[in-house]
CSV table of C-alpha atoms in Angstrom, one decimal:
chain,number,residue,atom,x,y,z
A,1,UNK,CA,36.3,-13.2,-40.6
A,2,UNK,CA,34.9,-16.7,-40.4
A,3,UNK,CA,34.7,-18.2,-36.8
A,4,UNK,CA,37.2,-20.9,-36.1
A,5,UNK,CA,35.4,-24.2,-35.2
A,6,UNK,CA,35.8,-25.3,-31.6
A,7,UNK,CA,36.5,-21.7,-30.4
A,8,UNK,CA,33.9,-19.5,-28.6
A,9,UNK,CA,34.1,-15.7,-28.3
A,10,UNK,CA,35.4,-14.6,-25.0
A,11,UNK,CA,33.6,-11.5,-23.5
A,12,UNK,CA,35.9,-9.0,-22.0
A,13,UNK,CA,35.0,-6.7,-19.1
A,14,UNK,CA,34.1,-3.9,-21.4
A,15,UNK,CA,31.5,-6.0,-23.2
A,16,UNK,CA,30.1,-7.3,-20.0
A,17,UNK,CA,29.8,-3.8,-18.5
A,18,UNK,CA,28.1,-2.5,-21.7
A,19,UNK,CA,25.5,-5.2,-21.5
A,20,UNK,CA,24.8,-4.6,-17.9
A,21,UNK,CA,24.3,-0.9,-18.6
A,22,UNK,CA,21.6,-1.8,-21.2
A,23,UNK,CA,19.6,-3.9,-18.9
A,24,UNK,CA,16.8,-1.9,-17.2
A,25,UNK,CA,17.0,-1.5,-13.5
A,26,UNK,CA,14.3,-3.5,-11.5
A,27,UNK,CA,11.5,-1.6,-9.9
A,28,UNK,CA,8.7,-2.4,-7.5
A,29,UNK,CA,5.3,-0.8,-7.1
A,30,UNK,CA,4.8,0.3,-3.5
A,31,UNK,CA,1.1,0.5,-2.3
A,32,UNK,CA,0.0,3.8,-0.8
A,33,UNK,CA,-2.3,2.7,2.1
A,34,UNK,CA,-4.6,4.5,4.5
A,35,UNK,CA,-3.9,4.6,8.2
A,36,UNK,CA,-6.4,1.8,8.8
A,37,UNK,CA,-4.9,-0.3,6.1
A,38,UNK,CA,-1.3,0.1,7.4
A,39,UNK,CA,-2.2,-0.1,11.1
A,40,UNK,CA,-2.1,-3.2,13.2
A,41,UNK,CA,-5.1,-5.3,13.8
A,42,UNK,CA,-7.1,-4.1,16.8
A,43,UNK,CA,-8.4,-7.0,19.0
A,44,UNK,CA,-11.2,-7.3,21.5
A,45,UNK,CA,-11.8,-9.9,24.1
A,46,UNK,CA,-14.9,-12.1,23.4
A,47,UNK,CA,-16.7,-15.1,25.0
A,48,UNK,CA,-17.4,-18.3,23.1
A,49,UNK,CA,-18.4,-21.9,23.8
A,50,UNK,CA,-17.8,-25.2,22.0
A,51,UNK,CA,-20.9,-26.7,20.4
A,52,UNK,CA,-21.1,-30.2,21.8
A,53,UNK,CA,-24.4,-31.1,20.0
A,54,UNK,CA,-24.3,-29.9,16.4
A,55,UNK,CA,-28.1,-30.5,16.0
A,56,UNK,CA,-28.6,-27.6,18.4
A,57,UNK,CA,-26.5,-25.2,16.4
A,58,UNK,CA,-29.2,-23.4,14.5
A,59,UNK,CA,-31.3,-22.9,17.6
A,60,UNK,CA,-28.4,-21.7,19.7
A,61,UNK,CA,-27.3,-19.3,17.1
A,62,UNK,CA,-30.7,-17.8,16.8
A,63,UNK,CA,-31.3,-17.4,20.6
A,64,UNK,CA,-27.7,-16.1,21.3
A,65,UNK,CA,-27.9,-13.5,18.5
A,66,UNK,CA,-31.2,-12.2,19.8
A,67,UNK,CA,-29.8,-11.7,23.4
A,68,UNK,CA,-26.3,-10.5,22.3
A,69,UNK,CA,-26.5,-8.9,18.8
A,70,UNK,CA,-23.2,-7.6,17.4
A,71,UNK,CA,-24.3,-4.7,15.1
A,72,UNK,CA,-20.9,-3.0,15.2
A,73,UNK,CA,-19.0,-6.3,14.3
A,74,UNK,CA,-21.0,-7.8,11.4
A,75,UNK,CA,-17.7,-9.3,10.0
A,76,UNK,CA,-17.3,-11.8,13.0
A,77,UNK,CA,-18.4,-15.3,12.5
A,78,UNK,CA,-20.9,-16.4,15.1
A,79,UNK,CA,-20.1,-20.0,14.3
A,80,UNK,CA,-16.7,-21.3,13.2
A,81,UNK,CA,-14.6,-24.4,13.3
A,82,UNK,CA,-13.0,-24.6,16.7
A,83,UNK,CA,-9.3,-23.8,16.7
A,84,UNK,CA,-7.1,-26.7,17.6
A,85,UNK,CA,-9.8,-29.2,17.3
A,86,UNK,CA,-8.7,-32.7,16.2
A,87,UNK,CA,-10.7,-35.7,14.8
A,88,UNK,CA,-14.3,-34.9,14.0
A,89,UNK,CA,-15.1,-31.4,13.1
A,90,UNK,CA,-15.9,-29.3,16.1
A,91,UNK,CA,-17.7,-25.9,16.2
A,92,UNK,CA,-17.4,-22.9,18.4
A,93,UNK,CA,-20.2,-20.4,19.0
A,94,UNK,CA,-19.4,-16.8,19.6
A,95,UNK,CA,-21.5,-15.6,22.5
A,96,UNK,CA,-20.6,-11.9,23.1
A,97,UNK,CA,-17.9,-9.4,23.6
A,98,UNK,CA,-16.3,-9.2,27.0
A,99,UNK,CA,-17.1,-5.5,27.7
A,100,UNK,CA,-15.3,-3.1,30.0
A,101,UNK,CA,-14.8,-5.6,32.8
A,102,UNK,CA,-13.4,-8.8,31.3
A,103,UNK,CA,-13.0,-11.8,33.5
A,104,UNK,CA,-14.1,-15.5,33.8
A,105,UNK,CA,-17.8,-15.9,33.1
A,106,UNK,CA,-20.0,-19.0,33.3
A,107,UNK,CA,-22.7,-19.8,30.8
A,108,UNK,CA,-25.3,-18.9,33.3
A,109,UNK,CA,-23.8,-15.4,33.6
A,110,UNK,CA,-23.5,-14.9,29.8
A,111,UNK,CA,-26.8,-16.6,28.7
A,112,UNK,CA,-29.8,-15.6,30.7
A,113,UNK,CA,-32.6,-18.2,30.9
A,114,UNK,CA,-35.2,-18.7,29.6
A,115,UNK,CA,-34.1,-16.5,26.7
A,116,UNK,CA,-31.3,-19.0,25.9
A,117,UNK,CA,-31.4,-22.7,26.6
A,118,UNK,CA,-27.6,-23.6,26.9
A,119,UNK,CA,-28.3,-27.3,26.1
A,120,UNK,CA,-25.7,-28.5,23.6
A,121,UNK,CA,-23.0,-26.0,24.7
A,122,UNK,CA,-19.8,-26.7,26.6
A,123,UNK,CA,-18.1,-24.4,29.2
A,124,UNK,CA,-17.5,-20.8,28.1
A,125,UNK,CA,-14.0,-19.8,27.0
A,126,UNK,CA,-12.5,-16.4,26.2
A,127,UNK,CA,-10.3,-15.3,23.3
A,128,UNK,CA,-9.5,-12.4,21.0
A,129,UNK,CA,-11.4,-11.4,17.8
A,130,UNK,CA,-10.7,-8.6,15.3
A,131,UNK,CA,-12.6,-5.4,16.0
A,132,UNK,CA,-13.1,-4.7,12.2
A,133,UNK,CA,-12.8,-6.5,8.9
A,134,UNK,CA,-9.4,-6.9,7.4
A,135,UNK,CA,-8.5,-4.4,4.7
A,136,UNK,CA,-5.3,-6.0,3.5
A,137,UNK,CA,-3.7,-9.5,3.2
A,138,UNK,CA,-1.3,-8.7,6.0
A,139,UNK,CA,-4.1,-7.8,8.4
A,140,UNK,CA,-6.1,-10.9,7.4
A,141,UNK,CA,-3.1,-13.2,8.1
A,142,UNK,CA,-2.5,-11.3,11.4
A,143,UNK,CA,-6.1,-11.3,12.7
A,144,UNK,CA,-7.7,-14.2,14.4
A,145,UNK,CA,-11.2,-14.0,12.9
A,146,UNK,CA,-11.4,-11.3,10.2
A,147,UNK,CA,-13.0,-11.5,6.8
A,148,UNK,CA,-11.2,-10.2,3.7
A,149,UNK,CA,-13.9,-9.2,1.3
A,150,UNK,CA,-14.0,-7.2,-1.8
A,151,UNK,CA,-14.9,-3.6,-1.1
A,152,UNK,CA,-18.3,-2.3,-2.2
A,153,UNK,CA,-19.6,1.1,-2.9
A,154,UNK,CA,-22.4,2.6,-1.0
A,155,UNK,CA,-24.9,1.4,-3.6
A,156,UNK,CA,-23.7,-2.1,-3.0
A,157,UNK,CA,-21.9,-2.5,-6.4
A,158,UNK,CA,-18.4,-3.8,-6.5
A,159,UNK,CA,-15.8,-1.0,-6.4
A,160,UNK,CA,-14.2,0.1,-9.5
A,161,UNK,CA,-14.8,-0.1,-13.3
A,162,UNK,CA,-12.0,-2.6,-13.6
A,163,UNK,CA,-9.8,0.0,-15.3
A,164,UNK,CA,-6.2,0.9,-14.2
A,165,UNK,CA,-4.4,4.1,-14.8
A,166,UNK,CA,-0.7,4.5,-15.2
A,167,UNK,CA,0.8,8.0,-15.0
A,168,UNK,CA,4.3,9.4,-14.6
A,169,UNK,CA,3.5,11.9,-11.8
A,170,UNK,CA,1.3,11.7,-8.7
A,171,UNK,CA,-2.2,13.3,-9.5
A,172,UNK,CA,-3.2,16.4,-7.7
A,173,UNK,CA,-6.4,16.8,-5.7
A,174,UNK,CA,-8.6,17.8,-8.6
A,175,UNK,CA,-7.3,14.9,-10.8
A,176,UNK,CA,-7.7,12.5,-7.8
A,177,UNK,CA,-11.3,13.5,-7.3
A,178,UNK,CA,-11.9,12.9,-11.1
A,179,UNK,CA,-10.6,9.4,-10.6
A,180,UNK,CA,-13.0,8.9,-7.7
A,181,UNK,CA,-16.0,9.9,-9.9
A,182,UNK,CA,-14.8,7.7,-12.7
A,183,UNK,CA,-14.8,4.7,-10.4
A,184,UNK,CA,-11.2,3.8,-11.3
A,185,UNK,CA,-9.9,0.5,-9.9
A,186,UNK,CA,-6.2,1.1,-9.5
A,187,UNK,CA,-3.7,3.9,-10.1
A,188,UNK,CA,0.1,3.4,-10.6
A,189,UNK,CA,2.3,6.5,-10.7
A,190,UNK,CA,6.1,6.9,-11.0
A,191,UNK,CA,7.3,10.0,-9.1
A,192,UNK,CA,5.6,11.9,-6.3
A,193,UNK,CA,4.4,15.5,-6.7
A,194,UNK,CA,4.7,18.3,-4.1
A,195,UNK,CA,1.0,18.8,-4.3
A,196,UNK,CA,0.2,15.1,-4.8
A,197,UNK,CA,-3.2,13.9,-3.5
A,198,UNK,CA,-2.5,10.2,-3.5
A,199,UNK,CA,0.1,9.9,-0.8
A,200,UNK,CA,2.1,13.1,-0.5
A,201,UNK,CA,-0.3,15.8,0.8
A,202,UNK,CA,-3.5,13.8,0.9
A,203,UNK,CA,-4.8,10.3,0.4
A,204,UNK,CA,-8.0,10.9,-1.4
A,205,UNK,CA,-8.2,7.3,-2.6
A,206,UNK,CA,-8.6,6.1,1.0
A,207,UNK,CA,-11.0,8.7,2.5
A,208,UNK,CA,-13.8,6.9,4.3
A,209,UNK,CA,-16.3,9.7,3.6
A,210,UNK,CA,-16.2,9.2,-0.1
A,211,UNK,CA,-18.5,6.8,-1.9
A,212,UNK,CA,-15.7,5.1,-3.8
A,213,UNK,CA,-12.1,4.1,-3.0
A,214,UNK,CA,-9.3,2.6,-5.1
A,215,UNK,CA,-5.9,1.2,-4.8
A,216,UNK,CA,-2.8,3.3,-5.4
A,217,UNK,CA,0.8,2.2,-6.1
A,218,UNK,CA,3.9,4.5,-6.3
A,219,UNK,CA,7.4,4.1,-7.5
A,220,UNK,CA,6.8,2.6,-11.0
A,221,UNK,CA,10.0,3.5,-12.9
A,222,UNK,CA,10.4,6.4,-10.6
A,223,UNK,CA,13.9,7.5,-11.7
A,224,UNK,CA,12.9,7.5,-15.4
A,225,UNK,CA,9.6,9.4,-14.6
A,226,UNK,CA,11.4,12.0,-12.5
A,227,UNK,CA,13.8,12.7,-15.5
A,228,UNK,CA,10.7,13.6,-17.6
A,229,UNK,CA,9.8,16.4,-15.2
A,230,UNK,CA,12.7,17.3,-12.9
A,231,UNK,CA,10.8,20.1,-11.2
C-alpha cells in the first residue's frame, strides 16, 4: 500500500519495545589495579623556602642537594613554581624532609654553613609532598607534587609492545605469565574465572617483582562472555 501524503507512521508500544530489545546494552571496562594504584596518596612533611633571587637558583639547588639528597624520592621536584604566587613567577626550593620530629625550623637549622649559603632564600616553610610517584590519574590529581610518568621496564625501555589483547575469559596464571613475557600493553577480558590471575586469585600484571607490568580491564561485554562459557 502506498503511503498517504501528509501522514507519518505511528509506532505502537510493541514496535518500540522490539527496537529497544535489539539495541545492545551499554558496558564499561573496569580497570583492575594493584594495591598501590588503588590506594590513597601517602604524604610526607617537608621543608621548603621561596627563592627570592632567581639568579641564585642553580647554586642553591646544587648546594642543598649535596647536603640533603633525596635518593628515595627522585620524583620530587626540588624547584617548582610556588603555589599561590601571584604576579611575577616565583619559585620554591625543596630543602629536605621533616623526619621523625617535625616542627618549625629556621634556615640556619636546616642549612648548615658553610656548606650552604642561604643568600637568595626566604624564610623556611613546611608542607606535604607525595612519598612516591603517582601511578594513576586519580593519584596525580590528589597528590600535591607527584609526577605521572610512563612506566619503564628494568632495561629502561618503554613498557609494552603497544599490542592489546581482548579475551572473553580472565587468563589463568600460566597465560598471564605468557603475557608478561610477550610485553603486552593492555588486556581486556569479559568474565572473571575461578582461577583467574588478573584480578580474581592473583594480580600478576601488577607484581612489582616482575620486569614488565601491563594494564588490565574487566567487564567487557561480561554478560555475553559469560553465556559462552557458563561454567
